[in-house]
């Protein structure tokens, strides 16, 4: 934070491209970064006050850093390592610090924030303070990794403001180590929010690109993954992920001779996707063949999820509308409503995309023209003279594009 | 034909309930009789003339039986056995006898008729003649076994008129043997029509009920199968069965790790259906559980066919409309258009069925309320005083119901 007192940070959301539900039953899944990002503005102050504006969850609060329960963690803060766990004693103290909150989303966001501040700040040595404001393009609770995206931008901003990493970490010679540090803190914040997250959401938000994931075996980078154009459509149909996962488990128990091979087929889809990008990287497959293959895999994977009982009329409507225009779609995430992704080949013109988006909009769906597999977390210094603290999310993105 | 000179014969069509396409790749399929039937009226005469009226394919012809090329087969006609093969010499003579025909359907129907007459008639010993008129409720070329149904009623009528089997064959002590005889001749007629049929269509039309079928291993009766209410919807979307089968083969070759387990899953669906009826027969499953299971299997099997690439927007529309009313549907046969079946549970009331049929009709589809798994071929003597020869198909069915 030597060059500037104001930094913009942004990190992508994530979509599951292949393997949702099957991943619960020890099959491969593929997750990729989503072009819809969470943006964070941080401004250093010298008043010892930290201010937090989370417009998307309705939080606007500030606290003296000295009011944090440092006595509960001071012994644990050795070196640069975060506090190991959010133990019950610390949690009670932080809930007291938070005061009233309106809902779970506010509580989770505040606790993750507190956790990261307590892990990274050094309030007793200086009068450092900061203002943070975030805005996200990611719908909350839609399976698009909004909390991981938040955890990553928050961890990155605090790592920068407390001088653990430089603003230009992404282009630095030590970038690999910096990204690992960001991801490690973001994962800790995700644990505070979710209890037992897989870690794939924060890894995608931090590193970008795509990851293959196998339950119990963790995740690894999908080598050669190329950014792709994508429509993301949110049906806004509410659903219970737990109920949908339980429904698949029941169907598997009732029809093992049918469902087990379906899960094997989905595993085949995910591995096929992985191999397709490797083939592209090795020059044994061209980009046109790759996108055709991805479209076919998207189509097949959706039908297999439909066979598992997790589609919904709204999702079939999306498939019908996009299919009428030659585009392949699948549900992403839990299904039963929620979101769908539509692959957009290079040669699809904007007029077609606009027509499809208008038709989807008429059905009451929110539709975003974006991409998958783009960059992970990025930060940029901005001119301190511009008053950016409380700008709209659109202004923030415009500004970021100007600087990045 | 001692009790009457006039007999009505009818035989069902068939639907594939489970396993279409997978059956091409050595997986089990389940076929069942369809309540839509082909009806045949036969009247014995003493003028040595045979008259054939096939309204559905536009044939109205008559020939002296003495004009048939008996010299080409006389040596082969030992006992009651049919001529073994339609050899090239005989075929040429029969094509000459047929004279002009307008299309393949007419040619196939005439050649099958000639084949059966040459196998069963004894024209040189008597002055027997007959008039035959057929009408079918089965759309031609829709994968509903219309030719097998025709072959079965034709073989049955000729077996009756030439005194090989009694009119009441179905209720006779020797019924098993009579059904086998009918099926054997019908299969020969199917070979004339199709070249290399599997034999499952004529077996279902002859015996009724349901059959499991495995390529290369033949078919066997699905024990315990119970007649079920069904909507049959014909999208009337034309498609090429060969192109659809080839498309699945291509997809299997390109994505073996995905498609092979899908075919295994479909095999599981067919076997599960078979076992469900066995469980019903054994009393280990009740009718409500059975129909719920069939609905789930119908739903899953359709989605797996969708994953193989053989659905069509018209078929998804049917699934959407029936699904909105809590009814499960799947494509039947080749897909890509063609027909769909919708299972109707006992508790579904007629108002719901009427609503669904009206909605399907609005889409331009032909929709039939019928059943699967009902009886096979049946015959009944009718009063010779009634002039029934050229009546409409509706009259014919009304009459049959009056007598059966």
mmCIF file of N, CA and C in Angstrom, chain A residues 299-363:
data_model
loop_
_atom_site.group_PDB
_atom_site.id
_atom_site.type_symbol
_atom_site.label_atom_id
_atom_site.label_comp_id
_atom_site.label_asym_id
_atom_site.label_seq_id
_atom_site.Cartn_x
_atom_site.Cartn_y
_atom_site.Cartn_z
ATOM 1 N N UNK A 299 -24.845 -30.875 -23.213
ATOM 2 C CA UNK A 299 -26.158 -31.451 -23.517
ATOM 3 C C UNK A 299 -26.337 -32.790 -22.802
ATOM 4 N N UNK A 300 -25.366 -33.659 -22.932
ATOM 5 C CA UNK A 300 -25.466 -34.995 -22.318
ATOM 6 C C UNK A 300 -25.538 -34.872 -20.799
ATOM 7 N N UNK A 301 -24.664 -34.032 -20.221
ATOM 8 C CA UNK A 301 -24.641 -33.915 -18.754
ATOM 9 C C UNK A 301 -25.978 -33.417 -18.225
ATOM 10 N N UNK A 302 -26.573 -32.442 -18.946
ATOM 11 C CA UNK A 302 -27.881 -31.971 -18.487
ATOM 12 C C UNK A 302 -28.905 -33.101 -18.483
ATOM 13 N N UNK A 303 -28.932 -33.859 -19.571
ATOM 14 C CA UNK A 303 -29.921 -34.952 -19.662
ATOM 15 C C UNK A 303 -29.711 -35.963 -18.541
ATOM 16 N N UNK A 304 -28.466 -36.212 -18.196
ATOM 17 C CA UNK A 304 -28.187 -37.169 -17.114
ATOM 18 C C UNK A 304 -28.640 -36.602 -15.765
ATOM 19 N N UNK A 305 -28.473 -35.294 -15.574
ATOM 20 C CA UNK A 305 -28.983 -34.660 -14.350
ATOM 21 C C UNK A 305 -30.513 -34.716 -14.327
ATOM 22 N N UNK A 306 -31.114 -34.534 -15.495
ATOM 23 C CA UNK A 306 -32.573 -34.662 -15.640
ATOM 24 C C UNK A 306 -32.991 -36.076 -15.203
ATOM 25 N N UNK A 307 -32.219 -37.070 -15.632
ATOM 26 C CA UNK A 307 -32.524 -38.462 -15.255
ATOM 27 C C UNK A 307 -32.370 -38.688 -13.745
ATOM 28 N N UNK A 308 -31.512 -37.892 -13.112
ATOM 29 C CA UNK A 308 -31.354 -37.997 -11.650
ATOM 30 C C UNK A 308 -32.503 -37.305 -10.919
ATOM 31 N N UNK A 309 -33.344 -36.571 -11.658
ATOM 32 C CA UNK A 309 -34.521 -35.938 -11.046
ATOM 33 C C UNK A 309 -34.281 -34.536 -10.535
ATOM 34 N N UNK A 310 -33.209 -33.870 -11.002
ATOM 35 C CA UNK A 310 -32.906 -32.547 -10.450
ATOM 36 C C UNK A 310 -33.087 -31.408 -11.455
ATOM 37 N N UNK A 311 -33.783 -31.685 -12.575
ATOM 38 C CA UNK A 311 -34.102 -30.571 -13.457
ATOM 39 C C UNK A 311 -35.374 -29.891 -12.946
ATOM 40 N N UNK A 312 -35.917 -28.993 -13.748
ATOM 41 C CA UNK A 312 -37.104 -28.228 -13.353
ATOM 42 C C UNK A 312 -37.676 -27.646 -14.649
ATOM 43 N N UNK A 313 -38.999 -27.448 -14.728
ATOM 44 C CA UNK A 313 -39.564 -26.886 -15.963
ATOM 45 C C UNK A 313 -38.872 -25.598 -16.408
ATOM 46 N N UNK A 314 -38.446 -24.756 -15.457
ATOM 47 C CA UNK A 314 -37.779 -23.502 -15.838
ATOM 48 C C UNK A 314 -36.462 -23.794 -16.560
ATOM 49 N N UNK A 315 -35.775 -24.833 -16.124
ATOM 50 C CA UNK A 315 -34.501 -25.196 -16.768
ATOM 51 C C UNK A 315 -34.740 -25.800 -18.150
ATOM 52 N N UNK A 316 -35.802 -26.603 -18.268
ATOM 53 C CA UNK A 316 -36.138 -27.162 -19.589
ATOM 54 C C UNK A 316 -36.560 -26.047 -20.545
ATOM 55 N N UNK A 317 -37.197 -25.012 -19.997
ATOM 56 C CA UNK A 317 -37.574 -23.858 -20.824
ATOM 57 C C UNK A 317 -36.316 -23.178 -21.380
ATOM 58 N N UNK A 318 -35.321 -23.022 -20.524
ATOM 59 C CA UNK A 318 -34.050 -22.431 -20.971
ATOM 60 C C UNK A 318 -33.429 -23.279 -22.075
ATOM 61 N N UNK A 319 -33.465 -24.592 -21.883
ATOM 62 C CA UNK A 319 -32.897 -25.486 -22.907
ATOM 63 C C UNK A 319 -33.675 -25.382 -24.214
ATOM 64 N N UNK A 320 -34.987 -25.228 -24.092
ATOM 65 C CA UNK A 320 -35.814 -25.115 -25.293
ATOM 66 C C UNK A 320 -35.502 -23.828 -26.056
ATOM 67 N N UNK A 321 -35.452 -22.712 -25.323
ATOM 68 C CA UNK A 321 -35.202 -21.411 -25.970
ATOM 69 C C UNK A 321 -33.801 -21.364 -26.584
ATOM 70 N N UNK A 322 -32.803 -21.787 -25.826
ATOM 71 C CA UNK A 322 -31.438 -21.727 -26.360
ATOM 72 C C UNK A 322 -31.249 -22.775 -27.464
ATOM 73 N N UNK A 323 -31.873 -23.945 -27.274
ATOM 74 C CA UNK A 323 -31.789 -24.999 -28.292
ATOM 75 C C UNK A 323 -32.376 -24.549 -29.623
ATOM 76 N N UNK A 324 -33.467 -23.769 -29.562
ATOM 77 C CA UNK A 324 -34.073 -23.247 -30.797
ATOM 78 C C UNK A 324 -33.093 -22.382 -31.581
ATOM 79 N N UNK A 325 -32.098 -21.847 -30.887
ATOM 80 C CA UNK A 325 -31.095 -21.008 -31.557
ATOM 81 C C UNK A 325 -29.748 -21.724 -31.684
ATOM 82 N N UNK A 326 -29.795 -23.044 -31.551
ATOM 83 C CA UNK A 326 -28.591 -23.839 -31.790
ATOM 84 C C UNK A 326 -27.582 -23.804 -30.665
ATOM 85 N N UNK A 327 -28.029 -23.405 -29.455
ATOM 86 C CA UNK A 327 -27.098 -23.278 -28.329
ATOM 87 C C UNK A 327 -27.381 -24.361 -27.284
ATOM 88 N N UNK A 328 -26.317 -24.913 -26.726
ATOM 89 C CA UNK A 328 -26.437 -25.987 -25.730
ATOM 90 C C UNK A 328 -26.384 -25.413 -24.321
ATOM 91 N N UNK A 329 -27.313 -25.866 -23.466
ATOM 92 C CA UNK A 329 -27.389 -25.395 -22.077
ATOM 93 C C UNK A 329 -27.472 -26.563 -21.128
ATOM 94 N N UNK A 330 -27.051 -26.310 -19.904
ATOM 95 C CA UNK A 330 -27.273 -27.274 -18.824
ATOM 96 C C UNK A 330 -27.524 -26.507 -17.537
ATOM 97 N N UNK A 331 -28.187 -27.177 -16.617
ATOM 98 C CA UNK A 331 -28.288 -26.622 -15.272
ATOM 99 C C UNK A 331 -26.886 -26.616 -14.671
ATOM 100 N N UNK A 332 -26.632 -25.723 -13.733
ATOM 101 C CA UNK A 332 -25.360 -25.727 -13.009
ATOM 102 C C UNK A 332 -25.647 -25.645 -11.530
ATOM 103 N N UNK A 333 -24.948 -26.476 -10.762
ATOM 104 C CA UNK A 333 -25.181 -26.489 -9.323
ATOM 105 C C UNK A 333 -26.241 -27.500 -8.953
ATOM 106 N N UNK A 334 -27.050 -27.133 -7.987
ATOM 107 C CA UNK A 334 -27.979 -28.108 -7.414
ATOM 108 C C UNK A 334 -29.138 -28.451 -8.334
ATOM 109 N N UNK A 335 -29.546 -27.532 -9.217
ATOM 110 C CA UNK A 335 -30.712 -27.785 -10.068
ATOM 111 C C UNK A 335 -32.009 -27.496 -9.345
ATOM 112 N N UNK A 336 -33.111 -28.055 -9.868
ATOM 113 C CA UNK A 336 -34.429 -27.800 -9.266
ATOM 114 C C UNK A 336 -34.844 -26.333 -9.375
ATOM 115 N N UNK A 337 -34.312 -25.647 -10.378
ATOM 116 C CA UNK A 337 -34.426 -24.193 -10.488
ATOM 117 C C UNK A 337 -32.998 -23.669 -10.503
ATOM 118 N N UNK A 338 -32.707 -22.577 -9.797
ATOM 119 C CA UNK A 338 -31.324 -22.084 -9.761
ATOM 120 C C UNK A 338 -30.861 -21.604 -11.126
ATOM 121 N N UNK A 339 -29.631 -21.922 -11.471
ATOM 122 C CA UNK A 339 -29.021 -21.338 -12.666
ATOM 123 C C UNK A 339 -28.726 -22.369 -13.753
ATOM 124 N N UNK A 340 -28.632 -21.859 -14.977
ATOM 125 C CA UNK A 340 -28.203 -22.661 -16.121
ATOM 126 C C UNK A 340 -27.080 -21.928 -16.837
ATOM 127 N N UNK A 341 -26.212 -22.693 -17.504
ATOM 128 C CA UNK A 341 -25.162 -22.108 -18.333
ATOM 129 C C UNK A 341 -25.405 -22.504 -19.790
ATOM 130 N N UNK A 342 -25.102 -21.576 -20.676
ATOM 131 C CA UNK A 342 -25.236 -21.805 -22.118
ATOM 132 C C UNK A 342 -23.907 -21.473 -22.772
ATOM 133 N N UNK A 343 -23.340 -22.437 -23.476
ATOM 134 C CA UNK A 343 -22.061 -22.227 -24.158
ATOM 135 C C UNK A 343 -22.293 -21.392 -25.418
ATOM 136 N N UNK A 344 -21.442 -20.391 -25.620
ATOM 137 C CA UNK A 344 -21.550 -19.530 -26.814
ATOM 138 C C UNK A 344 -20.299 -19.711 -27.670
ATOM 139 N N UNK A 345 -20.462 -20.377 -28.792
ATOM 140 C CA UNK A 345 -19.338 -20.556 -29.725
ATOM 141 C C UNK A 345 -18.893 -19.203 -30.289
ATOM 142 N N UNK A 346 -17.641 -19.168 -30.751
ATOM 143 C CA UNK A 346 -17.094 -17.921 -31.300
ATOM 144 C C UNK A 346 -17.951 -17.335 -32.410
ATOM 145 N N UNK A 347 -18.501 -18.206 -33.261
ATOM 146 C CA UNK A 347 -19.172 -17.679 -34.458
ATOM 147 C C UNK A 347 -20.601 -17.220 -34.199
ATOM 148 N N UNK A 348 -21.092 -17.353 -32.964
ATOM 149 C CA UNK A 348 -22.445 -16.871 -32.663
ATOM 150 C C UNK A 348 -22.407 -15.350 -32.585
ATOM 151 N N UNK A 349 -23.279 -14.691 -33.379
ATOM 152 C CA UNK A 349 -23.202 -13.233 -33.408
ATOM 153 C C UNK A 349 -24.022 -12.605 -32.270
ATOM 154 N N UNK A 350 -23.742 -11.331 -32.032
ATOM 155 C CA UNK A 350 -24.359 -10.638 -30.894
ATOM 156 C C UNK A 350 -25.878 -10.553 -31.061
ATOM 157 N N UNK A 351 -26.350 -10.448 -32.306
ATOM 158 C CA UNK A 351 -27.799 -10.350 -32.532
ATOM 159 C C UNK A 351 -28.503 -11.605 -32.016
ATOM 160 N N UNK A 352 -27.905 -12.764 -32.266
ATOM 161 C CA UNK A 352 -28.487 -14.026 -31.776
ATOM 162 C C UNK A 352 -28.492 -14.046 -30.255
ATOM 163 N N UNK A 353 -27.371 -13.640 -29.672
ATOM 164 C CA UNK A 353 -27.275 -13.620 -28.210
ATOM 165 C C UNK A 353 -28.334 -12.675 -27.632
ATOM 166 N N UNK A 354 -28.475 -11.510 -28.259
ATOM 167 C CA UNK A 354 -29.458 -10.532 -27.765
ATOM 168 C C UNK A 354 -30.875 -11.097 -27.854
ATOM 169 N N UNK A 355 -31.175 -11.781 -28.970
ATOM 170 C CA UNK A 355 -32.501 -12.382 -29.141
ATOM 171 C C UNK A 355 -32.768 -13.407 -28.042
ATOM 172 N N UNK A 356 -31.793 -14.276 -27.819
ATOM 173 C CA UNK A 356 -31.949 -15.322 -26.804
ATOM 174 C C UNK A 356 -32.113 -14.699 -25.422
ATOM 175 N N UNK A 357 -31.296 -13.694 -25.130
ATOM 176 C CA UNK A 357 -31.386 -13.047 -23.808
ATOM 177 C C UNK A 357 -32.743 -12.381 -23.621
ATOM 178 N N UNK A 358 -33.270 -11.787 -24.697
ATOM 179 C CA UNK A 358 -34.585 -11.141 -24.597
ATOM 180 C C UNK A 358 -35.672 -12.187 -24.321
ATOM 181 N N UNK A 359 -35.580 -13.325 -25.011
ATOM 182 C CA UNK A 359 -36.575 -14.394 -24.805
ATOM 183 C C UNK A 359 -36.491 -14.950 -23.380
ATOM 184 N N UNK A 360 -35.271 -15.082 -22.873
ATOM 185 C CA UNK A 360 -35.100 -15.583 -21.501
ATOM 186 C C UNK A 360 -35.615 -14.549 -20.501
ATOM 187 N N UNK A 361 -35.357 -13.276 -20.806
ATOM 188 C CA UNK A 361 -35.854 -12.208 -19.942
ATOM 189 C C UNK A 361 -37.372 -12.192 -19.867
ATOM 190 N N UNK A 362 -38.027 -12.469 -21.014
ATOM 191 C CA UNK A 362 -39.494 -12.504 -21.057
ATOM 192 C C UNK A 362 -40.065 -13.578 -20.151
ATOM 193 N N UNK A 363 -39.274 -14.647 -19.922
ATOM 194 C CA UNK A 363 -39.720 -15.718 -19.021
ATOM 195 C C UNK A 363 -39.533 -15.338 -17.554
#
